[in-house]
Short mmCIF file of C-alpha atoms and ligand atoms in Angstrom, two decimals:
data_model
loop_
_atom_site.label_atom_id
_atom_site.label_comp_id
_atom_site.label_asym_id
_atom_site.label_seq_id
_atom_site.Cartn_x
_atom_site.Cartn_y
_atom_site.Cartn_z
CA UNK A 12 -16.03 25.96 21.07
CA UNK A 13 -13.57 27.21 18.78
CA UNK A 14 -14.45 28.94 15.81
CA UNK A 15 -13.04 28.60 12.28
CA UNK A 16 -14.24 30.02 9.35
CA UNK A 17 -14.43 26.84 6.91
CA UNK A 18 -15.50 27.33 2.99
CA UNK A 19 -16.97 24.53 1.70
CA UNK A 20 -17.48 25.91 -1.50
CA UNK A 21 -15.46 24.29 -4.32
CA UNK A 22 -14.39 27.38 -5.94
CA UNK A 23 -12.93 28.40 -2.49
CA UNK A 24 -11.07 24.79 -1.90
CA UNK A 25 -9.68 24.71 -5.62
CA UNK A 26 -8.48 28.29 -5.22
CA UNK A 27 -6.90 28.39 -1.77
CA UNK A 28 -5.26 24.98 -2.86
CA UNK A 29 -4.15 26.48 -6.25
CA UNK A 30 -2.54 29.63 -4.62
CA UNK A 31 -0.89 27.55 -1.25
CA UNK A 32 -0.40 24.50 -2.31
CA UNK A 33 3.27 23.59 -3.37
CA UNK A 34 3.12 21.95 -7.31
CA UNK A 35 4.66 19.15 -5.28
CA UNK A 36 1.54 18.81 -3.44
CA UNK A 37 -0.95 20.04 -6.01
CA UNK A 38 0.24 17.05 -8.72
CA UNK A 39 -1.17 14.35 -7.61
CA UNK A 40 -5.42 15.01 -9.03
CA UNK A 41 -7.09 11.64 -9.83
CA UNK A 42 -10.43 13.07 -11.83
CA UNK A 43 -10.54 15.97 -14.36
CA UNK A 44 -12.94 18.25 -11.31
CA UNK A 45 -12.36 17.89 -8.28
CA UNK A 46 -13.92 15.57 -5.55
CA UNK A 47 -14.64 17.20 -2.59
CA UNK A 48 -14.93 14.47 0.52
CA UNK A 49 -16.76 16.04 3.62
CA UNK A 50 -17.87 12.52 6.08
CA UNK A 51 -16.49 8.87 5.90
CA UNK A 52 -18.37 5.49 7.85
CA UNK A 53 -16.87 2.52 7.53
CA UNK A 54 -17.00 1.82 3.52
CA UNK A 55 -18.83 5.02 2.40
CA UNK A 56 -18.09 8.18 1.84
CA UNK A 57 -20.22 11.46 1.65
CA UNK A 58 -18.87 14.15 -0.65
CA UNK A 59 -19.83 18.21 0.22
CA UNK A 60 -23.21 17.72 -0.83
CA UNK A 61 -24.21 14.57 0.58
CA UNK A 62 -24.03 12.13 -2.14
CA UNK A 63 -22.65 8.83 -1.07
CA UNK A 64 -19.64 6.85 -2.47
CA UNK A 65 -18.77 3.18 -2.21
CA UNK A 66 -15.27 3.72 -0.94
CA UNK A 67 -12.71 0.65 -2.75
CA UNK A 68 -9.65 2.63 -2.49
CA UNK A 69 -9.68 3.18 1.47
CA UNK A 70 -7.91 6.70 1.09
CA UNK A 71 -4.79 4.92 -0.29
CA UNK A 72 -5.13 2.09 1.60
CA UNK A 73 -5.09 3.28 4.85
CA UNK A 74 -8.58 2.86 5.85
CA UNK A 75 -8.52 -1.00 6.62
CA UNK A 76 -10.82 -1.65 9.16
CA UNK A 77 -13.22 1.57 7.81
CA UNK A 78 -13.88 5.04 7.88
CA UNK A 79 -14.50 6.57 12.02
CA UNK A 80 -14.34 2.82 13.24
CA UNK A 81 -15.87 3.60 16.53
CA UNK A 82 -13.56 1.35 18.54
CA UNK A 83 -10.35 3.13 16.63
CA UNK A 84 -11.97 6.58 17.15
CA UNK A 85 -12.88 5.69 21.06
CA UNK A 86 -9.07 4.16 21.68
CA UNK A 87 -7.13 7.68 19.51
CA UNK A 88 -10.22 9.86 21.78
CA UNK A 89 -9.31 8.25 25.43
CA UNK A 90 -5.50 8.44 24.35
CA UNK A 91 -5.56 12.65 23.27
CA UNK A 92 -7.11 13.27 26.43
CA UNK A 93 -4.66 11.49 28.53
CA UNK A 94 -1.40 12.62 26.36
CA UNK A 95 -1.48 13.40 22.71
CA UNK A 96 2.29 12.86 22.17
CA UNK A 97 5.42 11.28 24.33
CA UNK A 98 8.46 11.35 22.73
CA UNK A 99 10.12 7.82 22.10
CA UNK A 100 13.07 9.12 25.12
CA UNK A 101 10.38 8.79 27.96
CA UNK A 102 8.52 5.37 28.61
CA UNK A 103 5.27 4.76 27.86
CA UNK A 104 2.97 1.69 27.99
CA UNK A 105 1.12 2.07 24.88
CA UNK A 106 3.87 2.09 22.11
CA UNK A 107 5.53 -0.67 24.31
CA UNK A 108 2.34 -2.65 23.98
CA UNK A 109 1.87 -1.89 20.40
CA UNK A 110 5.52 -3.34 19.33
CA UNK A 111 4.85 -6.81 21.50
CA UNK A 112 1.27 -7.11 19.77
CA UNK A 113 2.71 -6.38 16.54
CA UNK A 114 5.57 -8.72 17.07
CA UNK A 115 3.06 -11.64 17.78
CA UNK A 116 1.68 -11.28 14.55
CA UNK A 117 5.45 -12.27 13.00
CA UNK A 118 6.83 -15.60 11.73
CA UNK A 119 7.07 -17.73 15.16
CA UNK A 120 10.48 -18.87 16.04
CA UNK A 121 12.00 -16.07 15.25
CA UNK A 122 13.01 -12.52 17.71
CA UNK A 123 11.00 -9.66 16.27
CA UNK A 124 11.57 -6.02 17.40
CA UNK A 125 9.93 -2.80 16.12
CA UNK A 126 10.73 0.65 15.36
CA UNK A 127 7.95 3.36 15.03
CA UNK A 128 8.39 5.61 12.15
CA UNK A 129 5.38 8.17 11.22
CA UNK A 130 5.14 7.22 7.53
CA UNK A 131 6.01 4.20 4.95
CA UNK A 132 9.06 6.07 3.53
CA UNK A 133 10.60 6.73 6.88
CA UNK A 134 10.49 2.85 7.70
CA UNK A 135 11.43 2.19 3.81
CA UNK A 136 14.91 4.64 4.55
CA UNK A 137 15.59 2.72 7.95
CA UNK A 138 15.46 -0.89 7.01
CA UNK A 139 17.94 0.60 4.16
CA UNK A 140 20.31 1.61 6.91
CA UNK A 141 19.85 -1.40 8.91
CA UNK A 142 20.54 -3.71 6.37
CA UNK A 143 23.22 -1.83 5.09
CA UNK A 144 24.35 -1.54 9.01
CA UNK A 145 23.91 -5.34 9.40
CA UNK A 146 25.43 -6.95 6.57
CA UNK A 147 28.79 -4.36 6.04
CA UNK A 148 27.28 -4.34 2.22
CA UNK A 149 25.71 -1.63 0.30
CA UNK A 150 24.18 -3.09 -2.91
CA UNK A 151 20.79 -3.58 -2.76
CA UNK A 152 18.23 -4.90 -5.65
CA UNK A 153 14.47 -3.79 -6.34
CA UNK A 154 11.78 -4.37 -8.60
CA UNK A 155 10.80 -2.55 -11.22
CA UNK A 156 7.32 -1.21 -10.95
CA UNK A 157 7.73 -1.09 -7.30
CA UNK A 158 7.05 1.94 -5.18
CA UNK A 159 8.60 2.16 -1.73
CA UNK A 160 7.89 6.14 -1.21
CA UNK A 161 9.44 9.58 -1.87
CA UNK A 162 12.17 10.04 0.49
CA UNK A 163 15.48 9.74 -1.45
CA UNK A 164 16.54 6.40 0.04
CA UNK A 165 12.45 4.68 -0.79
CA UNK A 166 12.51 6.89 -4.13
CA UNK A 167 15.72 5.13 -5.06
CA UNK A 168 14.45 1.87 -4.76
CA UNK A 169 11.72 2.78 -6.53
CA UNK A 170 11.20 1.15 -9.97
CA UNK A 171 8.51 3.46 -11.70
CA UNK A 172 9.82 6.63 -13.62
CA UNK A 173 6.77 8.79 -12.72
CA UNK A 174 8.11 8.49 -9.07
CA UNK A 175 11.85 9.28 -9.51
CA UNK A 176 13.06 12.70 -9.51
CA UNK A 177 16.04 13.60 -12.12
CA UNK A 178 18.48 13.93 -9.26
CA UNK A 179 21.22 11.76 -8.12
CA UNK A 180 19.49 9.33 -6.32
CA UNK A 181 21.36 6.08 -4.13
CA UNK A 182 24.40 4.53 -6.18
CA UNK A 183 24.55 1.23 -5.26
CA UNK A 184 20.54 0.45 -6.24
CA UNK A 185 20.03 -2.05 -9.31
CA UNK A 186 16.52 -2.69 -10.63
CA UNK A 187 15.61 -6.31 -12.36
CA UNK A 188 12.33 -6.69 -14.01
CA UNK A 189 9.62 -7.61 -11.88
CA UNK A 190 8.32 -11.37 -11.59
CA UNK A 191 4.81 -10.36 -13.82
CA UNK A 192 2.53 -13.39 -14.95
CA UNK A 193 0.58 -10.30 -17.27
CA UNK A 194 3.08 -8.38 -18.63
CA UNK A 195 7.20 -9.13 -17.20
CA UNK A 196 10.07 -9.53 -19.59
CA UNK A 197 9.82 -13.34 -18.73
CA UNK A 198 5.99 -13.97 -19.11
CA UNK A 199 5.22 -16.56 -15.95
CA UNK A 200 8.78 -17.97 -16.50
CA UNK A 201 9.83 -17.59 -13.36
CA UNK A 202 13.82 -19.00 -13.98
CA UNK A 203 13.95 -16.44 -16.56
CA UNK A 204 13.58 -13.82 -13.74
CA UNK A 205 15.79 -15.92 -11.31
CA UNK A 206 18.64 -15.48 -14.30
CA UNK A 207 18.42 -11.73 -14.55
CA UNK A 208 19.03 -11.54 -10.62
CA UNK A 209 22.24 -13.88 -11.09
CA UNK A 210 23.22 -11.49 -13.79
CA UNK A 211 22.67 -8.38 -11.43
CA UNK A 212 24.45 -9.58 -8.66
CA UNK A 213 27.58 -10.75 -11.25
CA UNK A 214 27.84 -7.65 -13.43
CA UNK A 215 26.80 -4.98 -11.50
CA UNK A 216 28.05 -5.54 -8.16
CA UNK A 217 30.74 -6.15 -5.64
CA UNK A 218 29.38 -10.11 -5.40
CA UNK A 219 28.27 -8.75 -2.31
CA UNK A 220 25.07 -7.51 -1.66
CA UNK A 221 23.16 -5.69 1.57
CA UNK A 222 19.54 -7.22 0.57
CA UNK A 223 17.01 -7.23 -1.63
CA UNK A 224 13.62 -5.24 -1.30
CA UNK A 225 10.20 -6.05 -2.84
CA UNK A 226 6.27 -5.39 -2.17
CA UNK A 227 4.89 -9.42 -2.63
CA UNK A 228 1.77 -7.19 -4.64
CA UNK A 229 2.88 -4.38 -5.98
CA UNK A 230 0.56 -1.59 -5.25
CA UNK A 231 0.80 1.49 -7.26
CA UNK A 232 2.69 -0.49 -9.83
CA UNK A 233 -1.25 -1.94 -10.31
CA UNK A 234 -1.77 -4.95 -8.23
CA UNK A 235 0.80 -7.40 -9.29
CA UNK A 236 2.40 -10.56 -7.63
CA UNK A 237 5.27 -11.44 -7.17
CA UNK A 238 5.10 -15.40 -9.00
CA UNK A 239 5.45 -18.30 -6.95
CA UNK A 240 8.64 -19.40 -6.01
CA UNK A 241 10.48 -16.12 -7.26
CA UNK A 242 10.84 -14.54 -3.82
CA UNK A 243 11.75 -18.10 -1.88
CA UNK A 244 14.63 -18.48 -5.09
CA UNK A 245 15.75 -14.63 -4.61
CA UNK A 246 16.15 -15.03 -0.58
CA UNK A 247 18.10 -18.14 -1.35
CA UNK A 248 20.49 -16.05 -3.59
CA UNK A 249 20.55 -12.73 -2.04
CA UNK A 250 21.53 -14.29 1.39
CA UNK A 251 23.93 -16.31 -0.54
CA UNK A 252 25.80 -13.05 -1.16
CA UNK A 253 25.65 -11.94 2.27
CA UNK A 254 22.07 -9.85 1.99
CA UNK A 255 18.80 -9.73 3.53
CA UNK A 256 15.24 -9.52 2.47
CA UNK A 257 13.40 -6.66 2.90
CA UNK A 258 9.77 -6.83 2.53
CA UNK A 259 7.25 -4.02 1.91
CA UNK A 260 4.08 -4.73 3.37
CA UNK A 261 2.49 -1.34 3.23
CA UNK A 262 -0.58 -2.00 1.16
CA UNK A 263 -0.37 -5.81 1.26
CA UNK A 264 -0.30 -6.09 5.31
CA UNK A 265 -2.95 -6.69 7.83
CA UNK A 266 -4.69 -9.39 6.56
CA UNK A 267 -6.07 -7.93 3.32
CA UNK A 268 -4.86 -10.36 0.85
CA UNK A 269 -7.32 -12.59 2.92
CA UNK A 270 -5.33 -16.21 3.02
CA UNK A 271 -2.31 -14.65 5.51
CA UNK A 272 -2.12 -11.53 8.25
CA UNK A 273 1.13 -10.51 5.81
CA UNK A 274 1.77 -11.48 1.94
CA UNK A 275 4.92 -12.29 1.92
CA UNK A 276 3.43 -15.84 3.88
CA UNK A 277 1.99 -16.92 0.83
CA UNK A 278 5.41 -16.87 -0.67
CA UNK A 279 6.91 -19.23 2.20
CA UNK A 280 9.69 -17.10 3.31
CA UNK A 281 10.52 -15.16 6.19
CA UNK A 282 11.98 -11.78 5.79
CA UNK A 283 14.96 -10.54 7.70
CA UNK A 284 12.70 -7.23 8.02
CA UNK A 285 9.24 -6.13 7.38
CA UNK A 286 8.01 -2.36 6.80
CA UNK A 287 4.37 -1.37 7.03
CA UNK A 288 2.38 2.07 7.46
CA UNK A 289 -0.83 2.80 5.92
CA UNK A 290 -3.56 0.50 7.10
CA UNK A 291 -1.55 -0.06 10.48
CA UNK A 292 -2.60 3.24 11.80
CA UNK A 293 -6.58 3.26 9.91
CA UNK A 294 -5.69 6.94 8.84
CA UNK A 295 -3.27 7.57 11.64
CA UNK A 296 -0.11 8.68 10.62
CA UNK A 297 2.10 5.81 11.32
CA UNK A 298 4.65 3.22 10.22
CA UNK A 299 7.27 0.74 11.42
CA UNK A 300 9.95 -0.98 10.72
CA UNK A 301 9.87 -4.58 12.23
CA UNK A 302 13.00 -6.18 12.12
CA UNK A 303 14.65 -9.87 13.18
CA UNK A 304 17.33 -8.38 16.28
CA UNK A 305 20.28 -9.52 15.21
CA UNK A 306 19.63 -7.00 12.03
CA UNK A 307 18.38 -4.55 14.22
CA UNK A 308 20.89 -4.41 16.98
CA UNK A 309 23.23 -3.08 14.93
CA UNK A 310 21.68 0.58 15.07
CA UNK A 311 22.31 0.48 19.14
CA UNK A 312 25.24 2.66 18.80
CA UNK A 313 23.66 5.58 16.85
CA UNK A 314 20.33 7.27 17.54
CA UNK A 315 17.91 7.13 15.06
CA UNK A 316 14.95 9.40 16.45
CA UNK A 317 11.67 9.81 14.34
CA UNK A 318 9.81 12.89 16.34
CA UNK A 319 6.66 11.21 15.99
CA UNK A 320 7.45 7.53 16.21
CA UNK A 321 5.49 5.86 18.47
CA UNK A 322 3.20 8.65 18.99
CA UNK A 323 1.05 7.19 22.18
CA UNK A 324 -2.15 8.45 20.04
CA UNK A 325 -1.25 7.03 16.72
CA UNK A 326 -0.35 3.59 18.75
CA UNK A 327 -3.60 3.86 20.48
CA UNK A 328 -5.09 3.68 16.65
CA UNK A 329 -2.82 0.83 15.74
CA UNK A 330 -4.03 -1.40 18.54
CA UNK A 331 -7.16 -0.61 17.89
CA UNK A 332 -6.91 -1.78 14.47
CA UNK A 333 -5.32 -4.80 15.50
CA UNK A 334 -8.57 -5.88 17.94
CA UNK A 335 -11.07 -4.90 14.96
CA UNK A 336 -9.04 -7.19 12.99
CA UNK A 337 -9.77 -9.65 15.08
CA UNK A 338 -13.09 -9.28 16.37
CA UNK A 339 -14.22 -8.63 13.24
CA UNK A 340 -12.65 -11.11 11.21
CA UNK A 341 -11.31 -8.73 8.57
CA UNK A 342 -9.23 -11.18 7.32
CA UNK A 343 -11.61 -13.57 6.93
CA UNK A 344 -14.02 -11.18 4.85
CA UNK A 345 -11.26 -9.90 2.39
CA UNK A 346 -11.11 -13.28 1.64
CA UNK A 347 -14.79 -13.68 1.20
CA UNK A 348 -15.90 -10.08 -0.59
CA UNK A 349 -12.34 -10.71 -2.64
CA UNK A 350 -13.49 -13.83 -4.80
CA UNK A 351 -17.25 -12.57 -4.89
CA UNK A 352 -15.72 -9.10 -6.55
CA UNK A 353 -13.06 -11.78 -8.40
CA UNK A 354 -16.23 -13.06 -9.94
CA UNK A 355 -17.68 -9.94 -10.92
CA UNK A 356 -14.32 -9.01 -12.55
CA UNK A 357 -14.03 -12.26 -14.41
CA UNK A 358 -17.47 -11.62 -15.86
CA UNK A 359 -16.24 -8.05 -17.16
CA UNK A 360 -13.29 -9.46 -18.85
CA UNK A 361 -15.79 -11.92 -21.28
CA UNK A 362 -17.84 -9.39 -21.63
CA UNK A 363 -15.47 -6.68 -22.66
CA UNK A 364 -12.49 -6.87 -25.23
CA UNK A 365 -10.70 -3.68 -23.76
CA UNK A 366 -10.58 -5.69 -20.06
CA UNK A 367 -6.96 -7.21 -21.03
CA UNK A 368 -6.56 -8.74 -17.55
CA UNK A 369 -8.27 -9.06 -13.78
CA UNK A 370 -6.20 -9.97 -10.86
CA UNK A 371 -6.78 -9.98 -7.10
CA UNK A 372 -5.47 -11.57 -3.82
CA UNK A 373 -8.01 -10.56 -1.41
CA UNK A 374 -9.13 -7.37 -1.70
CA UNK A 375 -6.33 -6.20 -3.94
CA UNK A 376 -7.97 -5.98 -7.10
CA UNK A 377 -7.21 -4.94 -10.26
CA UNK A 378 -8.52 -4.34 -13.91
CA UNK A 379 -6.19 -3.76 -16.86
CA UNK A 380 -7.39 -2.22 -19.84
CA UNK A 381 -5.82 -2.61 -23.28
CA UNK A 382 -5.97 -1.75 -26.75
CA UNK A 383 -5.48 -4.99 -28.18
CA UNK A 384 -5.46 -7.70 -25.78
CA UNK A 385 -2.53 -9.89 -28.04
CA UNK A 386 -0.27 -7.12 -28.13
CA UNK A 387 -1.22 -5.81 -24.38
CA UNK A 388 -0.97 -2.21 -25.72
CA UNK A 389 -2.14 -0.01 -22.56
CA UNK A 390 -5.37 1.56 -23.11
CA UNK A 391 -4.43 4.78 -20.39
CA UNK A 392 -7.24 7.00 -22.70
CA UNK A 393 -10.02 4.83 -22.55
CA UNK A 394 -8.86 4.18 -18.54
CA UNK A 395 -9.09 7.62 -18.05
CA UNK A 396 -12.56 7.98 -19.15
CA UNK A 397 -13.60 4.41 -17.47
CA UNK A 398 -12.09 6.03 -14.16
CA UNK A 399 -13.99 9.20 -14.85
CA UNK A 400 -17.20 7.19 -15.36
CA UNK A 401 -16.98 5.29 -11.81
CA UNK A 402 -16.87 8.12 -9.46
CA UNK A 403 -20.05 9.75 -11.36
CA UNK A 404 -21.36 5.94 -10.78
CA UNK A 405 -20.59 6.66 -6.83
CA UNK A 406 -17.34 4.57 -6.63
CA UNK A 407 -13.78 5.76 -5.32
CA UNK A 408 -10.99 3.39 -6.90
CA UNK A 409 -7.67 4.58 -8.05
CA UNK A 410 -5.95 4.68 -11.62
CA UNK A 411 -2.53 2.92 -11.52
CA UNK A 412 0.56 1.73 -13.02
CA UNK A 413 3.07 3.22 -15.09
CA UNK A 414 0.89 2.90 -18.08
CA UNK A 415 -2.03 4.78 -15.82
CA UNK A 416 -4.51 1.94 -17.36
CA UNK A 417 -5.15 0.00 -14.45
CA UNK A 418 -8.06 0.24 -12.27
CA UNK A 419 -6.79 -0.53 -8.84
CA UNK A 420 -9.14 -1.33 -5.78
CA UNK A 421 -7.93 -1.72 -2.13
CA UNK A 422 -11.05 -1.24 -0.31
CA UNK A 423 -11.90 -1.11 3.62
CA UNK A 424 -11.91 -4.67 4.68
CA UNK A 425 -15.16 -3.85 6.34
CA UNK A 426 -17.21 -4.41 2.44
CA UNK A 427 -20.07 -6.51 2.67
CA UNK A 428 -21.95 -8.55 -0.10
CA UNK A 429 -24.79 -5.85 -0.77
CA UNK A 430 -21.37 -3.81 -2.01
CA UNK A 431 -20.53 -6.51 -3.91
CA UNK A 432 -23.56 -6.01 -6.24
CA UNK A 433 -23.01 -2.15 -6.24
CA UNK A 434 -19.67 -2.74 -7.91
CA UNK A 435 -21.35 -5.07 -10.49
CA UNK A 436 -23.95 -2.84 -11.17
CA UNK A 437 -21.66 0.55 -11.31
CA UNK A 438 -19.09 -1.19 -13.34
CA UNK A 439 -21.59 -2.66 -16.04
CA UNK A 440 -22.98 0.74 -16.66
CA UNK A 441 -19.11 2.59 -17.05
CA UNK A 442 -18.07 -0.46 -19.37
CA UNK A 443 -21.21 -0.15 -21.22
CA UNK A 444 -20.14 0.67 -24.83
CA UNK A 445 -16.40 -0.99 -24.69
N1 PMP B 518 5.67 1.37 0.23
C1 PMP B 518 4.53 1.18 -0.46
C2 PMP B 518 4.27 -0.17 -1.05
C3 PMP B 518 3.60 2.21 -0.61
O1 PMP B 518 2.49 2.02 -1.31
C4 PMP B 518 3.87 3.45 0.00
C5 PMP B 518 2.89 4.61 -0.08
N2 PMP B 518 2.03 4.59 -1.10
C6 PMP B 518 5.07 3.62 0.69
C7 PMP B 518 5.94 2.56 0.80
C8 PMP B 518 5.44 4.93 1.32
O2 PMP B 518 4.61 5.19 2.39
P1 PMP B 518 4.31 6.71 2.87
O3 PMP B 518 3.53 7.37 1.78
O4 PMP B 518 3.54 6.52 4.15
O5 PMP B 518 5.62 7.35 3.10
#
């Protein structure tokens, strides 16, 4: 075996990570000390010295069918023995598998292809080309409060300031406010938000636009729906104008919001293209692009050539996911554990004036703290010390939003009922006081 020395010792992690680490890389620190994560099964994890977490953020989302699934660690195994990596120029059966399974799980009636990226950003930048590529156009419209990723083509469609470097990103990229029941421009008034995208498309562009790009939740912008009936409107309007829709399925995908495989069927449209990553892979670094063909086609004169799209090993992982889906009806329990943990929130919001609001689809949950819950002032202070509170009560979560006052959960899909009550109990004791 080979041997590698391996300090485990958090003075040795903090300062090998202070001195090599980029800033770039070292930025991003959830807690005020650091956690330390050694061994993950299924919904727990086990930091450096053993103690055991209830895991509801999933590593960012990626873990969706749990931490060293054995039938996702037995399919990546078999595949790294055979060949670890074929590049996408040579054929190989288990990418070619992985794009016809994935393409069964689109809108039927419809000709879905795929293109494997290695990350969300990479897919975000190519369904930018393609529909740029496919409709001759070059305006596009986001959301603000959306986050598509930090390449310069997903950072420019990104509508959170704490994301966006002060650089010259994309022209061409025009943000309208985002369709927010909680806390949008427009309260739940959804023409209000249908009027600001007319306005968009008449004052600040050509009258001609290349599409339109939105998560249906938004993740990091802390768990928030689109409304009803906004994104069937938009697709209406943006295709009027000779655009396409561009949906970002990278946290909401795979079944988690519980009712649909994607979110964007809840909404009762179907998307010219689709980008995923995260969950697809459970951990894997993967992502894709999967696109109607007549948008896609359009790239067959140019090649586009991500090293490590469709990695044989990192397909291997996404099928796998795929069958655990199934087998295990994933989909089925977000729904489930999602309104028992809805219920648990709802009773934290009576109980507690600084809950201002609780929202989930499936297990995409959030809890928004305020000040004042008339005047929605964020509470990102008291957040911070709530947040603070849970992992000492043995929970992972995240802290979201551009406010940074939102408690955001996206946990395994694998979370059972007996975690239900952990969360109940955990959460009493870190609201206890507020
Ligand atoms: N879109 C959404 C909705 C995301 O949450 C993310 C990542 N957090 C991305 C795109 C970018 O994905 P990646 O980090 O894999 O590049």
């Amino acid at each position: 075996m080979l041997e590698f020395s391996l300090d485990w010792s958090t003075e040795g992690i903090v300062s090998r990570r202070e001195r090599y680490f980029a800033a770039s890389q070292r930025a991003f620190v959830p807690y005020r000390t650091p956690t330390i994560f050694k061994r993950g099964e299924m919904q727990y994890l086990w930091d450096e010295k053993g103690r055991k977490y209830l895991d509801l953020l999933g590593m960012n989302v990626c873990i969706s069918v749990g931490h060293a699934h054995p039938k996702v660690t037995r399919a990546v195994e078999e595949q790294m023995r055979q060949l670890q990596h074929c590049t996408t120029m040579f054929y190989h059966p288990v990418p070619a598998h992985f794009a016809e399974e994935l393409a069964a799980r689109m809108p039927k009636g419809h000709d879905w292809v795929v293109h494997f990226t290695n990350s969300g950003s990479e897919a975000v930048d190519l369904a930018l080309v393609m529909a740029q590529h496919a409709t001759g156009n070059i305006d596009m419209i986001a959301l603000r409060n959306g986050y598509h990723g930090p390449t310069i083509g997903a950072q420019s469609l990104t509508g959170i300031a704490g994301f966006r470097h002060n650089m010259p990103l994309l022209g061409g990229i025009h943000h309208v406010a985002n369709p927010d029941r909680y806390r949008g421009a427009f309260g739940d008034d959804v023409q209000g938000y249908l009027n600001e995208v007319d306005a968009v498309i008449r004052h600040s562009t050509p009258a001609k636009l290349a599409g339109f790009i939105a998560e249906p939740i938004h993740g990091y912008g802390g768990i928030v729906e689109c409304l009803p009936g906004y994104l069937k409107a938009v697709a209406e309007k943006v295709r009027a104008h000779g655009g396409i829709m561009i949906i970002d399925e990278v946290q909401s995908g795979f079944g988690r919001t519980g009712d649909n495989f994607w979110a964007f069927e809840a909404h009762d449209i179907v998307p010219e293209i689709v980008v995923m990553a995260k969950g697809i892979g459970n951990g894997f670094p993967l992502g894709a692009v999967v696109a109607q063909r007549h948008i896609a086609e359009k790239l067959a004169g140019k090649f586009t050539f991500h090293t490590y799209g469709a990695s044989p090993t990192s397909c291997a992982a996404g099928r796998a996911v795929l069958k655990v889906i199934d087998e295990e009806q994933t989909q089925a329990n977000s729904r489930k554990m999602g309104a028992l943990l809805h219920k648990v929130f709802a009773r934290l919001h009576q109980k507690h004036e600084i809950v201002g609001d609780v929202r989930n689809h499936g297990l995409m949950l959030a809890i928004e703290l305020v000040k004042d819950r008339k005047t929605k002032e964020p509470a990102p202070e008291i957040a911070a010390d709530i947040f603070e509170k849970t992992r000492d009560n043995g929970l992972v979560m995240s802290k979201s939003g551009a406010n940074r006052n939102i408690l955001r959960m996206v946990p395994p899909m694998c979370i059972e009922e007996k975690d239900v009550a952990t969360v109940e109990e955990s959460l009493e004791r870190c609201f206890a006081g507020y």
